[in-house]
Amino acid sequence: MVVDTNEARLIEQIDHWVEPMNWRPDYASWREKRIWQERYQAERLALIERFGGELANSRILEISCGMGGTLVALAQAGAQPVATEFNRDYCQISKLRAERYDLNLPILNAVGEAVPFADNSFDLAICWDIVEHVQDPAAMLAELRRVIRPGGRVLLTIINRWAWRDPHYHIRGINWLPRTMADRLVANRLKTKQAMGLQDRQRLSEMHYYTMNQFRDLAQQHGFKVADMEALDIQHGSKRRAKGLKGKLRDLAYRLKLGLPAYYLYRDLVKGTYELVLW
């Protein structure tokens, strides 16, 4: 049997990063989705196209491309993506993933605060799950303003300062505590076997979480207007899927014609991650 050495290397490198999460009950399927990440991007590509414009032939910058699933899917959809990534291992994983499909995609080891591209280089930039981790979000926004052409857009996610269930540590109520107390709670949680996969994460006090108004003010300082993707969907009559109690409460709000006010209340006091469009 002929062994694809690139494929073996790709899986080996991915396993190095996902194996600490083997305590998950769904670990096998979760791992498989990371190995074949590019196959599970349809919903994200639809979101990017809905708020960022047509993908075909668009020059797109992905800051912090992670393991490259979205990057490769964008190329397969006809876009012209390039990426930066701070983690050198992730750069290599993304390159090997692209080589699966004979794609030679530019993936540069760089930080969001110093993007190595010329002014007005891109139609669109996407920044998923990165703003909270960079050293200087303001510097990153300045770089995005610089490299996006006039009329271009930026799609990014922001963590809510008051997120009820923290998106990184998955602890309920922790963001409502003083940061010093929250850091101690996380440190105690990390002593458990189930938290092995969290050992390399930043402390909450080191990450950048924002209320919507705080981030809007910061973005405006760099010449951006800001809109909430989910709020725009609600305004245009589109309902996102939700299960369980959240879905029932959402349906009730729509029946009472309170969809947008109910969403704003949920967004400000509970929601974990904002999906925003900047222009």
PDB file of C-alpha atoms in Angstrom:
ATOM      1  CA  MET A   1       0.000   0.000   0.000  1.00  0.00           C
ATOM      2  CA  VAL A   2       1.300   3.452  -0.952  1.00  0.00           C
ATOM      3  CA  VAL A   3       1.333   5.840   1.994  1.00  0.00           C
ATOM      4  CA  ASP A   4       0.732   9.541   1.297  1.00  0.00           C
ATOM      5  CA  THR A   5       3.530  11.023   3.386  1.00  0.00           C
ATOM      6  CA  ASN A   6       2.068  14.549   3.295  1.00  0.00           C
ATOM      7  CA  GLU A   7      -1.281  13.241   4.526  1.00  0.00           C
ATOM      8  CA  ALA A   8       0.399  11.271   7.300  1.00  0.00           C
ATOM      9  CA  ARG A   9       2.370  14.352   8.354  1.00  0.00           C
ATOM     10  CA  LEU A  10      -0.792  16.448   8.359  1.00  0.00           C
ATOM     11  CA  ILE A  11      -2.670  14.026  10.604  1.00  0.00           C
ATOM     12  CA  GLU A  12       0.313  13.611  12.909  1.00  0.00           C
ATOM     13  CA  GLN A  13       0.662  17.368  13.376  1.00  0.00           C
ATOM     14  CA  ILE A  14      -3.064  17.868  13.944  1.00  0.00           C
ATOM     15  CA  ASP A  15      -3.079  15.048  16.513  1.00  0.00           C
ATOM     16  CA  HIS A  16      -0.315  16.791  18.432  1.00  0.00           C
ATOM     17  CA  TRP A  17      -2.674  19.712  19.032  1.00  0.00           C
ATOM     18  CA  VAL A  18      -5.991  17.911  19.499  1.00  0.00           C
ATOM     19  CA  GLU A  19      -4.914  14.899  21.583  1.00  0.00           C
ATOM     20  CA  PRO A  20      -5.032  16.816  24.923  1.00  0.00           C
ATOM     21  CA  MET A  21      -8.794  17.072  24.369  1.00  0.00           C
ATOM     22  CA  ASN A  22      -9.260  13.280  24.298  1.00  0.00           C
ATOM     23  CA  TRP A  23     -11.376  13.502  27.453  1.00  0.00           C
ATOM     24  CA  ARG A  24     -14.273  14.773  25.318  1.00  0.00           C
ATOM     25  CA  PRO A  25     -17.083  12.192  24.970  1.00  0.00           C
ATOM     26  CA  ASP A  26     -17.265  13.055  21.246  1.00  0.00           C
ATOM     27  CA  TYR A  27     -13.495  13.079  20.761  1.00  0.00           C
ATOM     28  CA  ALA A  28     -13.421  10.732  17.736  1.00  0.00           C
ATOM     29  CA  SER A  29     -15.891  12.769  15.668  1.00  0.00           C
ATOM     30  CA  TRP A  30     -14.453  16.077  16.946  1.00  0.00           C
ATOM     31  CA  ARG A  31     -10.952  14.977  15.882  1.00  0.00           C
ATOM     32  CA  GLU A  32     -12.220  13.865  12.473  1.00  0.00           C
ATOM     33  CA  LYS A  33     -13.717  17.312  11.872  1.00  0.00           C
ATOM     34  CA  ARG A  34     -10.356  18.914  12.563  1.00  0.00           C
ATOM     35  CA  ILE A  35      -8.563  16.550  10.233  1.00  0.00           C
ATOM     36  CA  TRP A  36     -11.072  17.369   7.493  1.00  0.00           C
ATOM     37  CA  GLN A  37     -11.865  20.903   8.626  1.00  0.00           C
ATOM     38  CA  GLU A  38     -12.259  22.225   5.086  1.00  0.00           C
ATOM     39  CA  ARG A  39     -15.276  19.947   4.532  1.00  0.00           C
ATOM     40  CA  TYR A  40     -17.287  21.601   7.296  1.00  0.00           C
ATOM     41  CA  GLN A  41     -17.128  25.245   6.203  1.00  0.00           C
ATOM     42  CA  ALA A  42     -20.367  25.637   4.224  1.00  0.00           C
ATOM     43  CA  GLU A  43     -22.146  27.639   6.920  1.00  0.00           C
ATOM     44  CA  ARG A  44     -19.150  29.876   7.490  1.00  0.00           C
ATOM     45  CA  LEU A  45     -18.631  30.481   3.756  1.00  0.00           C
ATOM     46  CA  ALA A  46     -22.300  31.425   3.425  1.00  0.00           C
ATOM     47  CA  LEU A  47     -21.879  33.918   6.290  1.00  0.00           C
ATOM     48  CA  ILE A  48     -18.736  35.389   4.708  1.00  0.00           C
ATOM     49  CA  GLU A  49     -20.428  35.797   1.340  1.00  0.00           C
ATOM     50  CA  ARG A  50     -23.605  37.250   2.850  1.00  0.00           C
ATOM     51  CA  PHE A  51     -21.768  39.982   4.731  1.00  0.00           C
ATOM     52  CA  GLY A  52     -18.485  40.281   2.844  1.00  0.00           C
ATOM     53  CA  GLY A  53     -19.555  40.006  -0.779  1.00  0.00           C
ATOM     54  CA  GLU A  54     -19.055  37.522  -3.581  1.00  0.00           C
ATOM     55  CA  LEU A  55     -16.194  35.094  -2.984  1.00  0.00           C
ATOM     56  CA  ALA A  56     -15.172  34.369  -6.562  1.00  0.00           C
ATOM     57  CA  ASN A  57     -11.958  36.225  -7.449  1.00  0.00           C
ATOM     58  CA  SER A  58     -12.084  38.275  -4.226  1.00  0.00           C
ATOM     59  CA  ARG A  59      -8.729  38.929  -2.612  1.00  0.00           C
ATOM     60  CA  ILE A  60      -9.259  37.901   1.004  1.00  0.00           C
ATOM     61  CA  LEU A  61      -6.945  38.177   4.002  1.00  0.00           C
ATOM     62  CA  GLU A  62      -7.481  35.767   6.873  1.00  0.00           C
ATOM     63  CA  ILE A  63      -5.712  36.866  10.025  1.00  0.00           C
ATOM     64  CA  SER A  64      -4.939  33.902  12.268  1.00  0.00           C
ATOM     65  CA  CYS A  65      -6.036  31.121   9.939  1.00  0.00           C
ATOM     66  CA  GLY A  66      -5.585  28.407  12.574  1.00  0.00           C
ATOM     67  CA  MET A  67      -5.395  24.963  10.986  1.00  0.00           C
ATOM     68  CA  GLY A  68      -6.477  26.319   7.606  1.00  0.00           C
ATOM     69  CA  GLY A  69      -9.965  24.900   7.152  1.00  0.00           C
ATOM     70  CA  THR A  70     -11.631  28.167   6.169  1.00  0.00           C
ATOM     71  CA  LEU A  71      -8.618  29.261   4.127  1.00  0.00           C
ATOM     72  CA  VAL A  72      -8.690  26.136   1.962  1.00  0.00           C
ATOM     73  CA  ALA A  73     -12.480  26.253   1.621  1.00  0.00           C
ATOM     74  CA  LEU A  74     -12.261  29.868   0.419  1.00  0.00           C
ATOM     75  CA  ALA A  75      -9.772  28.870  -2.278  1.00  0.00           C
ATOM     76  CA  GLN A  76     -12.001  25.985  -3.337  1.00  0.00           C
ATOM     77  CA  ALA A  77     -14.902  28.468  -3.627  1.00  0.00           C
ATOM     78  CA  GLY A  78     -12.913  30.559  -6.112  1.00  0.00           C
ATOM     79  CA  ALA A  79     -11.548  33.264  -3.827  1.00  0.00           C
ATOM     80  CA  GLN A  80      -7.925  34.385  -3.743  1.00  0.00           C
ATOM     81  CA  PRO A  81      -7.106  34.001  -0.043  1.00  0.00           C
ATOM     82  CA  VAL A  82      -3.873  34.668   1.798  1.00  0.00           C
ATOM     83  CA  ALA A  83      -3.303  34.217   5.509  1.00  0.00           C
ATOM     84  CA  THR A  84      -1.227  35.143   8.506  1.00  0.00           C
ATOM     85  CA  GLU A  85      -0.822  32.884  11.532  1.00  0.00           C
ATOM     86  CA  PHE A  86       1.234  33.399  14.693  1.00  0.00           C
ATOM     87  CA  ASN A  87       1.573  29.673  15.510  1.00  0.00           C
ATOM     88  CA  ARG A  88       4.290  28.170  13.302  1.00  0.00           C
ATOM     89  CA  ASP A  89       2.850  24.664  13.668  1.00  0.00           C
ATOM     90  CA  TYR A  90      -0.511  25.910  12.443  1.00  0.00           C
ATOM     91  CA  CYS A  91       1.203  27.501   9.443  1.00  0.00           C
ATOM     92  CA  GLN A  92       2.616  24.103   8.535  1.00  0.00           C
ATOM     93  CA  ILE A  93      -0.701  22.332   9.091  1.00  0.00           C
ATOM     94  CA  SER A  94      -2.461  24.874   6.870  1.00  0.00           C
ATOM     95  CA  LYS A  95       0.127  24.432   4.102  1.00  0.00           C
ATOM     96  CA  LEU A  96      -0.211  20.636   4.235  1.00  0.00           C
ATOM     97  CA  ARG A  97      -4.001  20.956   4.167  1.00  0.00           C
ATOM     98  CA  ALA A  98      -3.779  23.148   1.066  1.00  0.00           C
ATOM     99  CA  GLU A  99      -1.435  20.633  -0.584  1.00  0.00           C
ATOM    100  CA  ARG A 100      -4.159  18.010  -0.299  1.00  0.00           C
ATOM    101  CA  TYR A 101      -5.801  19.849  -3.196  1.00  0.00           C
ATOM    102  CA  ASP A 102      -2.647  21.001  -5.000  1.00  0.00           C
ATOM    103  CA  LEU A 103      -3.186  24.517  -3.691  1.00  0.00           C
ATOM    104  CA  ASN A 104      -0.199  26.756  -3.081  1.00  0.00           C
ATOM    105  CA  LEU A 105      -1.612  29.344  -0.701  1.00  0.00           C
ATOM    106  CA  PRO A 106       0.424  32.179   0.857  1.00  0.00           C
ATOM    107  CA  ILE A 107       0.496  31.540   4.631  1.00  0.00           C
ATOM    108  CA  LEU A 108       2.817  33.873   6.523  1.00  0.00           C
ATOM    109  CA  ASN A 109       3.984  33.587  10.091  1.00  0.00           C
ATOM    110  CA  ALA A 110       2.967  37.027  11.402  1.00  0.00           C
ATOM    111  CA  VAL A 111       0.864  38.789  14.018  1.00  0.00           C
ATOM    112  CA  GLY A 112      -2.286  40.819  13.459  1.00  0.00           C
ATOM    113  CA  GLU A 113      -0.629  44.008  14.669  1.00  0.00           C
ATOM    114  CA  ALA A 114       1.971  43.895  11.852  1.00  0.00           C
ATOM    115  CA  VAL A 115       0.410  42.605   8.634  1.00  0.00           C
ATOM    116  CA  PRO A 116       3.119  42.184   5.965  1.00  0.00           C
ATOM    117  CA  PHE A 117       1.105  43.493   2.998  1.00  0.00           C
ATOM    118  CA  ALA A 118       0.828  46.761   1.127  1.00  0.00           C
ATOM    119  CA  ASP A 119      -1.897  49.350   1.617  1.00  0.00           C
ATOM    120  CA  ASN A 120      -5.275  48.657  -0.029  1.00  0.00           C
ATOM    121  CA  SER A 121      -4.336  45.048  -0.844  1.00  0.00           C
ATOM    122  CA  PHE A 122      -7.584  43.255  -0.012  1.00  0.00           C
ATOM    123  CA  ASP A 123     -11.301  43.318  -0.718  1.00  0.00           C
ATOM    124  CA  LEU A 124     -12.095  41.596   2.555  1.00  0.00           C
ATOM    125  CA  ALA A 125     -10.413  40.531   5.794  1.00  0.00           C
ATOM    126  CA  ILE A 126     -11.724  37.867   8.157  1.00  0.00           C
ATOM    127  CA  CYS A 127     -10.580  37.554  11.755  1.00  0.00           C
ATOM    128  CA  TRP A 128     -12.290  34.731  13.644  1.00  0.00           C
ATOM    129  CA  ASP A 129     -11.506  34.237  17.342  1.00  0.00           C
ATOM    130  CA  ILE A 130      -8.337  36.336  17.342  1.00  0.00           C
ATOM    131  CA  VAL A 131      -9.010  39.880  18.617  1.00  0.00           C
ATOM    132  CA  GLU A 132      -9.181  38.687  22.235  1.00  0.00           C
ATOM    133  CA  HIS A 133      -5.736  37.078  21.960  1.00  0.00           C
ATOM    134  CA  VAL A 134      -3.579  39.742  20.300  1.00  0.00           C
ATOM    135  CA  GLN A 135      -1.336  42.001  22.331  1.00  0.00           C
ATOM    136  CA  ASP A 136      -2.816  45.244  20.963  1.00  0.00           C
ATOM    137  CA  PRO A 137      -6.309  45.159  19.372  1.00  0.00           C
ATOM    138  CA  ALA A 138      -6.068  48.867  18.475  1.00  0.00           C
ATOM    139  CA  ALA A 139      -2.884  48.241  16.469  1.00  0.00           C
ATOM    140  CA  MET A 140      -4.593  45.351  14.706  1.00  0.00           C
ATOM    141  CA  LEU A 141      -7.549  47.539  13.739  1.00  0.00           C
ATOM    142  CA  ALA A 142      -5.141  50.155  12.388  1.00  0.00           C
ATOM    143  CA  GLU A 143      -3.509  47.481  10.224  1.00  0.00           C
ATOM    144  CA  LEU A 144      -6.865  46.257   8.957  1.00  0.00           C
ATOM    145  CA  ARG A 145      -7.848  49.814   8.029  1.00  0.00           C
ATOM    146  CA  ARG A 146      -4.576  50.139   6.132  1.00  0.00           C
ATOM    147  CA  VAL A 147      -4.671  46.924   4.078  1.00  0.00           C
ATOM    148  CA  ILE A 148      -8.368  46.944   3.157  1.00  0.00           C
ATOM    149  CA  ARG A 149      -9.175  48.812  -0.038  1.00  0.00           C
ATOM    150  CA  PRO A 150     -11.725  51.674   0.042  1.00  0.00           C
ATOM    151  CA  GLY A 151     -15.159  50.077   0.108  1.00  0.00           C
ATOM    152  CA  GLY A 152     -13.786  46.803   1.465  1.00  0.00           C
ATOM    153  CA  ARG A 153     -14.982  45.056   4.607  1.00  0.00           C
ATOM    154  CA  VAL A 154     -13.731  43.270   7.694  1.00  0.00           C
ATOM    155  CA  LEU A 155     -15.582  40.383   9.329  1.00  0.00           C
ATOM    156  CA  LEU A 156     -14.527  39.535  12.849  1.00  0.00           C
ATOM    157  CA  THR A 157     -15.631  38.052  16.147  1.00  0.00           C
ATOM    158  CA  ILE A 158     -15.439  39.726  19.547  1.00  0.00           C
ATOM    159  CA  ILE A 159     -15.940  38.114  22.957  1.00  0.00           C
ATOM    160  CA  ASN A 160     -18.577  39.762  25.135  1.00  0.00           C
ATOM    161  CA  ARG A 161     -17.148  41.107  28.404  1.00  0.00           C
ATOM    162  CA  TRP A 162     -20.276  39.819  30.159  1.00  0.00           C
ATOM    163  CA  ALA A 163     -20.517  36.450  28.383  1.00  0.00           C
ATOM    164  CA  TRP A 164     -22.436  34.171  30.733  1.00  0.00           C
ATOM    165  CA  ARG A 165     -20.644  31.002  29.573  1.00  0.00           C
ATOM    166  CA  ASP A 166     -17.060  31.880  28.794  1.00  0.00           C
ATOM    167  CA  PRO A 167     -16.188  30.817  25.213  1.00  0.00           C
ATOM    168  CA  HIS A 168     -12.641  29.818  26.200  1.00  0.00           C
ATOM    169  CA  TYR A 169     -12.963  28.195  29.597  1.00  0.00           C
ATOM    170  CA  HIS A 170     -16.650  27.199  29.363  1.00  0.00           C
ATOM    171  CA  ILE A 171     -17.328  28.262  32.955  1.00  0.00           C
ATOM    172  CA  ARG A 172     -20.691  29.884  33.616  1.00  0.00           C
ATOM    173  CA  GLY A 173     -20.741  33.255  35.332  1.00  0.00           C
ATOM    174  CA  ILE A 174     -16.982  33.687  35.417  1.00  0.00           C
ATOM    175  CA  ASN A 175     -17.025  36.935  33.415  1.00  0.00           C
ATOM    176  CA  TRP A 176     -19.260  38.521  36.038  1.00  0.00           C
ATOM    177  CA  LEU A 177     -16.493  38.140  38.623  1.00  0.00           C
ATOM    178  CA  PRO A 178     -13.517  40.481  39.161  1.00  0.00           C
ATOM    179  CA  ARG A 179     -10.695  39.310  36.907  1.00  0.00           C
ATOM    180  CA  THR A 180      -8.368  38.399  39.790  1.00  0.00           C
ATOM    181  CA  MET A 181     -11.043  36.137  41.267  1.00  0.00           C
ATOM    182  CA  ALA A 182     -11.816  34.692  37.834  1.00  0.00           C
ATOM    183  CA  ASP A 183      -8.144  33.856  37.259  1.00  0.00           C
ATOM    184  CA  ARG A 184      -8.022  31.965  40.578  1.00  0.00           C
ATOM    185  CA  LEU A 185     -11.158  30.016  39.690  1.00  0.00           C
ATOM    186  CA  VAL A 186      -9.680  29.028  36.316  1.00  0.00           C
ATOM    187  CA  ALA A 187      -6.402  28.004  37.962  1.00  0.00           C
ATOM    188  CA  ASN A 188      -8.298  25.674  40.294  1.00  0.00           C
ATOM    189  CA  ARG A 189     -10.246  24.222  37.376  1.00  0.00           C
ATOM    190  CA  LEU A 190      -7.015  23.543  35.469  1.00  0.00           C
ATOM    191  CA  LYS A 191      -5.929  21.142  38.186  1.00  0.00           C
ATOM    192  CA  THR A 192      -8.562  18.650  37.040  1.00  0.00           C
ATOM    193  CA  LYS A 193      -7.917  15.959  34.457  1.00  0.00           C
ATOM    194  CA  GLN A 194     -10.758  17.236  32.288  1.00  0.00           C
ATOM    195  CA  ALA A 195      -8.993  20.568  31.872  1.00  0.00           C
ATOM    196  CA  MET A 196      -5.762  19.171  30.425  1.00  0.00           C
ATOM    197  CA  GLY A 197      -6.529  20.743  27.059  1.00  0.00           C
ATOM    198  CA  LEU A 198      -6.731  24.202  28.611  1.00  0.00           C
ATOM    199  CA  GLN A 199      -3.222  24.382  30.034  1.00  0.00           C
ATOM    200  CA  ASP A 200      -1.728  26.572  27.302  1.00  0.00           C
ATOM    201  CA  ARG A 201      -4.506  29.167  27.256  1.00  0.00           C
ATOM    202  CA  GLN A 202      -4.139  32.793  28.245  1.00  0.00           C
ATOM    203  CA  ARG A 203      -5.473  33.963  31.557  1.00  0.00           C
ATOM    204  CA  LEU A 204      -8.779  35.789  31.352  1.00  0.00           C
ATOM    205  CA  SER A 205      -7.079  38.917  32.680  1.00  0.00           C
ATOM    206  CA  GLU A 206      -4.719  38.824  29.676  1.00  0.00           C
ATOM    207  CA  MET A 207      -7.451  38.584  27.039  1.00  0.00           C
ATOM    208  CA  HIS A 208      -9.401  41.417  25.459  1.00  0.00           C
ATOM    209  CA  TYR A 209     -13.159  41.143  25.955  1.00  0.00           C
ATOM    210  CA  TYR A 210     -15.502  44.015  25.081  1.00  0.00           C
ATOM    211  CA  THR A 211     -19.048  45.208  25.471  1.00  0.00           C
ATOM    212  CA  MET A 212     -20.582  46.129  22.145  1.00  0.00           C
ATOM    213  CA  ASN A 213     -20.293  49.838  22.897  1.00  0.00           C
ATOM    214  CA  GLN A 214     -16.652  49.514  23.961  1.00  0.00           C
ATOM    215  CA  PHE A 215     -15.660  47.777  20.754  1.00  0.00           C
ATOM    216  CA  ARG A 216     -17.723  50.093  18.572  1.00  0.00           C
ATOM    217  CA  ASP A 217     -15.940  53.088  20.111  1.00  0.00           C
ATOM    218  CA  LEU A 218     -12.539  51.473  19.512  1.00  0.00           C
ATOM    219  CA  ALA A 219     -13.355  50.613  15.898  1.00  0.00           C
ATOM    220  CA  GLN A 220     -14.662  54.118  15.211  1.00  0.00           C
ATOM    221  CA  GLN A 221     -11.344  55.551  16.374  1.00  0.00           C
ATOM    222  CA  HIS A 222      -9.806  53.748  13.389  1.00  0.00           C
ATOM    223  CA  GLY A 223     -12.373  54.904  10.874  1.00  0.00           C
ATOM    224  CA  PHE A 224     -14.682  51.878  10.919  1.00  0.00           C
ATOM    225  CA  LYS A 225     -18.433  51.653  11.137  1.00  0.00           C
ATOM    226  CA  VAL A 226     -19.687  48.542  12.936  1.00  0.00           C
ATOM    227  CA  ALA A 227     -22.762  46.344  12.492  1.00  0.00           C
ATOM    228  CA  ASP A 228     -23.858  43.167  14.254  1.00  0.00           C
ATOM    229  CA  MET A 229     -24.432  40.342  11.748  1.00  0.00           C
ATOM    230  CA  GLU A 230     -27.156  38.622  13.758  1.00  0.00           C
ATOM    231  CA  ALA A 231     -29.007  41.894  14.319  1.00  0.00           C
ATOM    232  CA  LEU A 232     -28.880  42.533  10.569  1.00  0.00           C
ATOM    233  CA  ASP A 233     -30.312  39.070   9.942  1.00  0.00           C
ATOM    234  CA  ILE A 234     -33.172  39.769  12.345  1.00  0.00           C
ATOM    235  CA  GLN A 235     -33.876  43.126  10.706  1.00  0.00           C
ATOM    236  CA  HIS A 236     -34.142  41.365   7.343  1.00  0.00           C
ATOM    237  CA  GLY A 237     -36.489  38.698   8.677  1.00  0.00           C
ATOM    238  CA  SER A 238     -33.982  35.875   8.902  1.00  0.00           C
ATOM    239  CA  LYS A 239     -33.956  33.684  12.039  1.00  0.00           C
ATOM    240  CA  ARG A 240     -30.856  31.757  13.028  1.00  0.00           C
ATOM    241  CA  ARG A 241     -31.291  28.252  14.373  1.00  0.00           C
ATOM    242  CA  ALA A 242     -31.386  27.669  18.113  1.00  0.00           C
ATOM    243  CA  LYS A 243     -32.188  24.571  20.153  1.00  0.00           C
ATOM    244  CA  GLY A 244     -33.702  23.938  23.565  1.00  0.00           C
ATOM    245  CA  LEU A 245     -34.808  26.734  25.865  1.00  0.00           C
ATOM    246  CA  LYS A 246     -32.920  29.344  23.859  1.00  0.00           C
ATOM    247  CA  GLY A 247     -34.839  28.382  20.731  1.00  0.00           C
ATOM    248  CA  LYS A 248     -38.203  28.453  22.537  1.00  0.00           C
ATOM    249  CA  LEU A 249     -37.514  31.886  24.008  1.00  0.00           C
ATOM    250  CA  ARG A 250     -36.385  33.157  20.629  1.00  0.00           C
ATOM    251  CA  ASP A 251     -39.551  31.862  18.943  1.00  0.00           C
ATOM    252  CA  LEU A 252     -41.678  33.510  21.636  1.00  0.00           C
ATOM    253  CA  ALA A 253     -39.915  36.843  21.114  1.00  0.00           C
ATOM    254  CA  TYR A 254     -40.617  36.643  17.382  1.00  0.00           C
ATOM    255  CA  ARG A 255     -44.291  35.849  17.946  1.00  0.00           C
ATOM    256  CA  LEU A 256     -44.515  38.896  20.208  1.00  0.00           C
ATOM    257  CA  LYS A 257     -42.709  40.978  17.571  1.00  0.00           C
ATOM    258  CA  LEU A 258     -39.887  41.608  20.034  1.00  0.00           C
ATOM    259  CA  GLY A 259     -37.163  39.802  18.107  1.00  0.00           C
ATOM    260  CA  LEU A 260     -34.664  42.666  17.917  1.00  0.00           C
ATOM    261  CA  PRO A 261     -35.111  44.091  21.473  1.00  0.00           C
ATOM    262  CA  ALA A 262     -34.927  40.553  22.890  1.00  0.00           C
ATOM    263  CA  TYR A 263     -31.770  39.873  20.916  1.00  0.00           C
ATOM    264  CA  TYR A 264     -30.104  43.076  22.144  1.00  0.00           C
ATOM    265  CA  LEU A 265     -30.882  42.126  25.758  1.00  0.00           C
ATOM    266  CA  TYR A 266     -29.502  38.618  25.225  1.00  0.00           C
ATOM    267  CA  ARG A 267     -26.472  39.952  23.348  1.00  0.00           C
ATOM    268  CA  ASP A 268     -25.467  42.422  26.039  1.00  0.00           C
ATOM    269  CA  LEU A 269     -25.983  40.191  29.096  1.00  0.00           C
ATOM    270  CA  VAL A 270     -25.525  36.575  27.972  1.00  0.00           C
ATOM    271  CA  LYS A 271     -24.139  36.047  24.470  1.00  0.00           C
ATOM    272  CA  GLY A 272     -20.579  34.754  24.258  1.00  0.00           C
ATOM    273  CA  THR A 273     -19.338  35.897  20.855  1.00  0.00           C
ATOM    274  CA  TYR A 274     -20.352  38.846  18.665  1.00  0.00           C
ATOM    275  CA  GLU A 275     -20.096  38.426  14.870  1.00  0.00           C
ATOM    276  CA  LEU A 276     -19.443  41.864  13.414  1.00  0.00           C
ATOM    277  CA  VAL A 277     -18.962  43.498  10.039  1.00  0.00           C
ATOM    278  CA  LEU A 278     -16.760  46.588   9.731  1.00  0.00           C
ATOM    279  CA  TRP A 279     -16.519  48.946   6.761  1.00  0.00           C
TER     280      TRP A 279
END
